[in-house]
mmCIF file of C-alpha atoms in Angstrom:
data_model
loop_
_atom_site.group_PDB
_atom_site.id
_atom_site.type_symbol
_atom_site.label_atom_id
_atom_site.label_comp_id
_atom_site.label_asym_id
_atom_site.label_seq_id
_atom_site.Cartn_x
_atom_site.Cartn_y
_atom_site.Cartn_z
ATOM 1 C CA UNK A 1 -23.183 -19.300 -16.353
ATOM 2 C CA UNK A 2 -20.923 -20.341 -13.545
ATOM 3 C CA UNK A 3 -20.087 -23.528 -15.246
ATOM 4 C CA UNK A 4 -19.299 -21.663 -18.716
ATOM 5 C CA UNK A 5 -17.074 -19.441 -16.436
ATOM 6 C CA UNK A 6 -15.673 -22.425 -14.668
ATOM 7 C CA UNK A 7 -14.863 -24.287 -17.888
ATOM 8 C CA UNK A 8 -12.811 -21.025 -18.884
ATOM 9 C CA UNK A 9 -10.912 -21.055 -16.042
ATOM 10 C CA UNK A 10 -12.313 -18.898 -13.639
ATOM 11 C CA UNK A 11 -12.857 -18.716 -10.465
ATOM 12 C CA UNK A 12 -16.248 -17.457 -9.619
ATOM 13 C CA UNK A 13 -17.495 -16.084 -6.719
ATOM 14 C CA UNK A 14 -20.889 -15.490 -6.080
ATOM 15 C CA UNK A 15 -23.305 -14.133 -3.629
ATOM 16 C CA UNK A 16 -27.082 -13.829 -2.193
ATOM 17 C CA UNK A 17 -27.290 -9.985 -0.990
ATOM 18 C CA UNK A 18 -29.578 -9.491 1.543
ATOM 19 C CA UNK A 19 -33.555 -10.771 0.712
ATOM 20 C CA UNK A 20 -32.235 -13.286 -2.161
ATOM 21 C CA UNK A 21 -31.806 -16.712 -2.552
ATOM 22 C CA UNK A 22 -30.327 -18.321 0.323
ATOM 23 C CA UNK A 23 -29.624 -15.199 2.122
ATOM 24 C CA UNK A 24 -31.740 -13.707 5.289
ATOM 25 C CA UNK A 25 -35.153 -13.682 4.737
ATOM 26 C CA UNK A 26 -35.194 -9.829 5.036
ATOM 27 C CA UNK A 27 -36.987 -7.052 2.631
ATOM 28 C CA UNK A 28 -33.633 -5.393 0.317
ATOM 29 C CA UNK A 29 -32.980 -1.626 0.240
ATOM 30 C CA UNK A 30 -30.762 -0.492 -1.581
ATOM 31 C CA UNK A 31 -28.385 0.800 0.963
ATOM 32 C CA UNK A 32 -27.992 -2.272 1.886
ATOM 33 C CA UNK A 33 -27.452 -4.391 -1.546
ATOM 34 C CA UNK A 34 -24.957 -1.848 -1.954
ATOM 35 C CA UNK A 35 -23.438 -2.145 1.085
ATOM 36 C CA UNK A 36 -23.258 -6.381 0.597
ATOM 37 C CA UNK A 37 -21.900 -5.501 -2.725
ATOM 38 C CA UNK A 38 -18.985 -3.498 -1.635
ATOM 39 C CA UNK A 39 -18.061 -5.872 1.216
ATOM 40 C CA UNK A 40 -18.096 -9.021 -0.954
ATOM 41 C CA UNK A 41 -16.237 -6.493 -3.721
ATOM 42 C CA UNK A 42 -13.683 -5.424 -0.613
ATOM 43 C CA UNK A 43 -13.157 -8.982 -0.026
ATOM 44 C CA UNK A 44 -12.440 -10.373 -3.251
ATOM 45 C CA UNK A 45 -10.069 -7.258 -4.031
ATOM 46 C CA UNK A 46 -8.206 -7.431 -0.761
ATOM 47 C CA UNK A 47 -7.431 -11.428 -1.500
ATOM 48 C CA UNK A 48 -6.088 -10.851 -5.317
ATOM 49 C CA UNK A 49 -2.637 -11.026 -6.401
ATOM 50 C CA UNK A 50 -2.301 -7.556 -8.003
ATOM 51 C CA UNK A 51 -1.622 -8.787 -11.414
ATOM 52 C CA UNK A 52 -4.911 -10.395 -11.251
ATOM 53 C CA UNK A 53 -8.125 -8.579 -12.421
ATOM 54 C CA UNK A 54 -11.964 -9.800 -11.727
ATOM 55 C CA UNK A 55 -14.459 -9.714 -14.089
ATOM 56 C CA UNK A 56 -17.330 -8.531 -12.252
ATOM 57 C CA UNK A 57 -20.571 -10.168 -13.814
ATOM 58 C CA UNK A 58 -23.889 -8.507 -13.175
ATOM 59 C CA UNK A 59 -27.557 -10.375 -12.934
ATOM 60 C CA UNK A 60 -30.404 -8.797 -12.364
ATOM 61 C CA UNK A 61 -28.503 -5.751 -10.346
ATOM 62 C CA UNK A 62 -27.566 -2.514 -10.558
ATOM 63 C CA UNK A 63 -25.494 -2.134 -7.347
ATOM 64 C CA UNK A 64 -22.603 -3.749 -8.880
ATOM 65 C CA UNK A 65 -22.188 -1.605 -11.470
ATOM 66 C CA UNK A 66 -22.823 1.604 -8.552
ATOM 67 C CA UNK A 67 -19.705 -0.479 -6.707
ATOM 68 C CA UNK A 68 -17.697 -1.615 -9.828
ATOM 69 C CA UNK A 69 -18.074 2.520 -10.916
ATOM 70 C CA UNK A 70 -17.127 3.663 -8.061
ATOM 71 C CA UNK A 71 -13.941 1.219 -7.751
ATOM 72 C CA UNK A 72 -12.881 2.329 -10.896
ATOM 73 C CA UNK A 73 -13.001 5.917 -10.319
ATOM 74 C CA UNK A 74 -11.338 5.873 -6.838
ATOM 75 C CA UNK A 75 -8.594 4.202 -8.401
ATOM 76 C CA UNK A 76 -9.136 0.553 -6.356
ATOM 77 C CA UNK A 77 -9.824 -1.219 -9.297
ATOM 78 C CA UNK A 78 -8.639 0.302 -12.422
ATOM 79 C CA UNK A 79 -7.949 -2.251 -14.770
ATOM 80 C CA UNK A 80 -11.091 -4.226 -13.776
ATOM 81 C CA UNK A 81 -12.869 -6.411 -17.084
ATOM 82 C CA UNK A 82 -16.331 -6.426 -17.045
ATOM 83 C CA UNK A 83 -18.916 -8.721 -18.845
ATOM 84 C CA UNK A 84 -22.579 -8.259 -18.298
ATOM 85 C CA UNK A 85 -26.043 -9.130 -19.018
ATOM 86 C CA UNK A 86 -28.198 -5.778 -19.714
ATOM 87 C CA UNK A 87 -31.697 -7.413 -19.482
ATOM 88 C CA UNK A 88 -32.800 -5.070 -16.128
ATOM 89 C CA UNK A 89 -35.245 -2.747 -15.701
ATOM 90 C CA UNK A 90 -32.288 -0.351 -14.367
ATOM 91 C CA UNK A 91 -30.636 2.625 -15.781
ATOM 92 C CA UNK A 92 -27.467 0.714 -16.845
ATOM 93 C CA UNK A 93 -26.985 2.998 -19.866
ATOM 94 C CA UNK A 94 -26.237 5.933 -17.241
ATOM 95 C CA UNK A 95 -23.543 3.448 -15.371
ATOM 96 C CA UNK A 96 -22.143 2.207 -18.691
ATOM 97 C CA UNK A 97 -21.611 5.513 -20.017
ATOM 98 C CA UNK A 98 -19.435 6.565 -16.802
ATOM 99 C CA UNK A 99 -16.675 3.833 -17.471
ATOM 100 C CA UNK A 100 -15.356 3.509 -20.471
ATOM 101 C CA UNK A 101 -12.446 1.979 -19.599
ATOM 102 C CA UNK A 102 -13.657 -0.891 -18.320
ATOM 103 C CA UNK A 103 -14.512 -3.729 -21.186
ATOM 104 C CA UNK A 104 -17.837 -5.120 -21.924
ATOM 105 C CA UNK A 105 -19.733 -7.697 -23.064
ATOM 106 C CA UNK A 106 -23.795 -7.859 -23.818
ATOM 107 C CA UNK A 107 -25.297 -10.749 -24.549
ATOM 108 C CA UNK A 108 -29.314 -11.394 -25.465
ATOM 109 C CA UNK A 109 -31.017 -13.348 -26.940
ATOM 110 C CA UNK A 110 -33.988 -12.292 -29.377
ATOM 111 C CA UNK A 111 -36.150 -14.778 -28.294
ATOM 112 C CA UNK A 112 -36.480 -13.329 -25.084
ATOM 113 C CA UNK A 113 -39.923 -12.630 -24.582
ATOM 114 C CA UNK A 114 -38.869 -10.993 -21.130
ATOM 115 C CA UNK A 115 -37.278 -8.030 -22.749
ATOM 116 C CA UNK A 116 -37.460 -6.688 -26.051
ATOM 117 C CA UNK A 117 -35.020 -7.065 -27.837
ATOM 118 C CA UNK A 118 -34.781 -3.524 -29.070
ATOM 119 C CA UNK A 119 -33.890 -2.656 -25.641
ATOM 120 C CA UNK A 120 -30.795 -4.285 -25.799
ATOM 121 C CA UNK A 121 -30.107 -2.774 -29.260
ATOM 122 C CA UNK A 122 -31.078 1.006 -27.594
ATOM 123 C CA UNK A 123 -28.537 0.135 -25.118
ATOM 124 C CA UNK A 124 -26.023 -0.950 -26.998
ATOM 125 C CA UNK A 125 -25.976 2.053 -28.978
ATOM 126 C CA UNK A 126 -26.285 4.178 -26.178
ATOM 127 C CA UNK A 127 -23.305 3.034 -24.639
ATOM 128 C CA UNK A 128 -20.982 2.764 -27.816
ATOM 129 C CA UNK A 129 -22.025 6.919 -28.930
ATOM 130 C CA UNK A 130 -20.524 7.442 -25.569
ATOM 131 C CA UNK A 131 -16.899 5.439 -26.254
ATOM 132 C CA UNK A 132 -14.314 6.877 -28.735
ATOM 133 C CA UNK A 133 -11.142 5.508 -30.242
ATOM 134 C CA UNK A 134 -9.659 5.153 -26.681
ATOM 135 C CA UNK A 135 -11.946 3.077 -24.711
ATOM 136 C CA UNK A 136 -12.134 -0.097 -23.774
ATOM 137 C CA UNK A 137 -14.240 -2.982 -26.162
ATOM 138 C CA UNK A 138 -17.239 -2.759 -26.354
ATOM 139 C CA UNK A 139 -19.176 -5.884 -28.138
ATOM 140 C CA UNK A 140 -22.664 -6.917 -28.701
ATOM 141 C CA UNK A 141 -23.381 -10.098 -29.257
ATOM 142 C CA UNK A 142 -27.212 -11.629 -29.894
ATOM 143 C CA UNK A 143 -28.191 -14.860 -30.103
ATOM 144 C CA UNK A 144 -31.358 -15.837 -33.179
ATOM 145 C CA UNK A 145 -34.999 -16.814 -32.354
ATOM 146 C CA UNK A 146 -36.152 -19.798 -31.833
ATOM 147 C CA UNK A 147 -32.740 -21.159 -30.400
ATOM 148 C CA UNK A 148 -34.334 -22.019 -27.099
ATOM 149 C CA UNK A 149 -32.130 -19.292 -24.901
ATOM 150 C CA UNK A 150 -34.775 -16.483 -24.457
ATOM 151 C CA UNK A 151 -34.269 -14.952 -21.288
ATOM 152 C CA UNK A 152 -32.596 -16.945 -18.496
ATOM 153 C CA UNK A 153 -31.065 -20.138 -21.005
ATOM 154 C CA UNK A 154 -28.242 -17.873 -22.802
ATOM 155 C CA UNK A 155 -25.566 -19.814 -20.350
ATOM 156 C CA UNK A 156 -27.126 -23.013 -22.472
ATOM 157 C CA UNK A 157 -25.515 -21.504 -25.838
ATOM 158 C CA UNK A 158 -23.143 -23.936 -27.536
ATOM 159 C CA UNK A 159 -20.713 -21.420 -28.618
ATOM 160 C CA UNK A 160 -20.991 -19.943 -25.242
ATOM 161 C CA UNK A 161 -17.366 -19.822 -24.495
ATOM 162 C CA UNK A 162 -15.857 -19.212 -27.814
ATOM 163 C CA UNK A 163 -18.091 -15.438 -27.141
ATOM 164 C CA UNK A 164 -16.667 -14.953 -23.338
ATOM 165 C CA UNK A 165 -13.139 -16.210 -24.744
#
């Protein structure tokens, strides 16, 4: 993804917390994902031009959307965009449902043999019941069978950046 992202024109910025990847070999809690979330979220916040806004993307991890929440209500990072993957075994719908304001993209693939792709769908739907004529976008997008994405390839999608666009 960080090559999609880079081909847009982002900057991205990305992190091991604690226990992943590259990072200290150390077991995670999740006090303290959290609490390498909100530094590296401090950070990058703290550096931006105000007229700038991140898009904070999630993988695999709940914390960001506890931090990116919690941002957003304390009035730190109101105008943030969002796009995220929903393919965790977290509660996302309750997180989603708590910030309307902030603009979202799904993406999966139904040839992800990982998660179902109902899942997605019962997301999807849980999150959009909750928006009304005021909120931010909220869009879906799927990508067919037998494409070759399934679970972890969806950054290999040829119209890729036409979608994040």
């Amino acid at each position: 993804m960080y090559k999609v992202f880079q081909a847009l024109h982002f900057h991205v910025i990305a992190f091991d917390y604690r226990g992943y990847g590259d990072s200290t070999c150390v077991r995670p809690t999740e006090r303290g994902v959290v609490e390498d979330c909100l530094h590296v979220y401090s950070w990058l916040i703290s550096s931006l031009d105000p007229d700038n806004r991140p898009m904070v993307v999630q993988r695999l991890l709940r914390t960001w959307w506890l931090t990116l929440h919690s941002s957003v209500k304390s009035g730190v990072c109101p105008h943030c965009r969002c796009l995220t993957p929903w393919y965790y075994a977290f509660t996302t719908d309750q997180y989603l449902v708590q910030v309307p304001a902030i603009p979202t993209l799904m993406l999966h693939s139904r040839g992800d043999i990982i998660v179902p792709y109902e899942l997605a769908v019962k997301l999807y739907d849980s999150v959009r019941q909750s928006r009304n004529a005021s909120s931010a976008p909220l869009v879906f997008h799927s990508f067919e069978k037998g494409t070759g994405l399934g679970h972890n390839n969806i950054c290999q999608a040829n119209n890729l950046q036409m979608i994040v666009k």
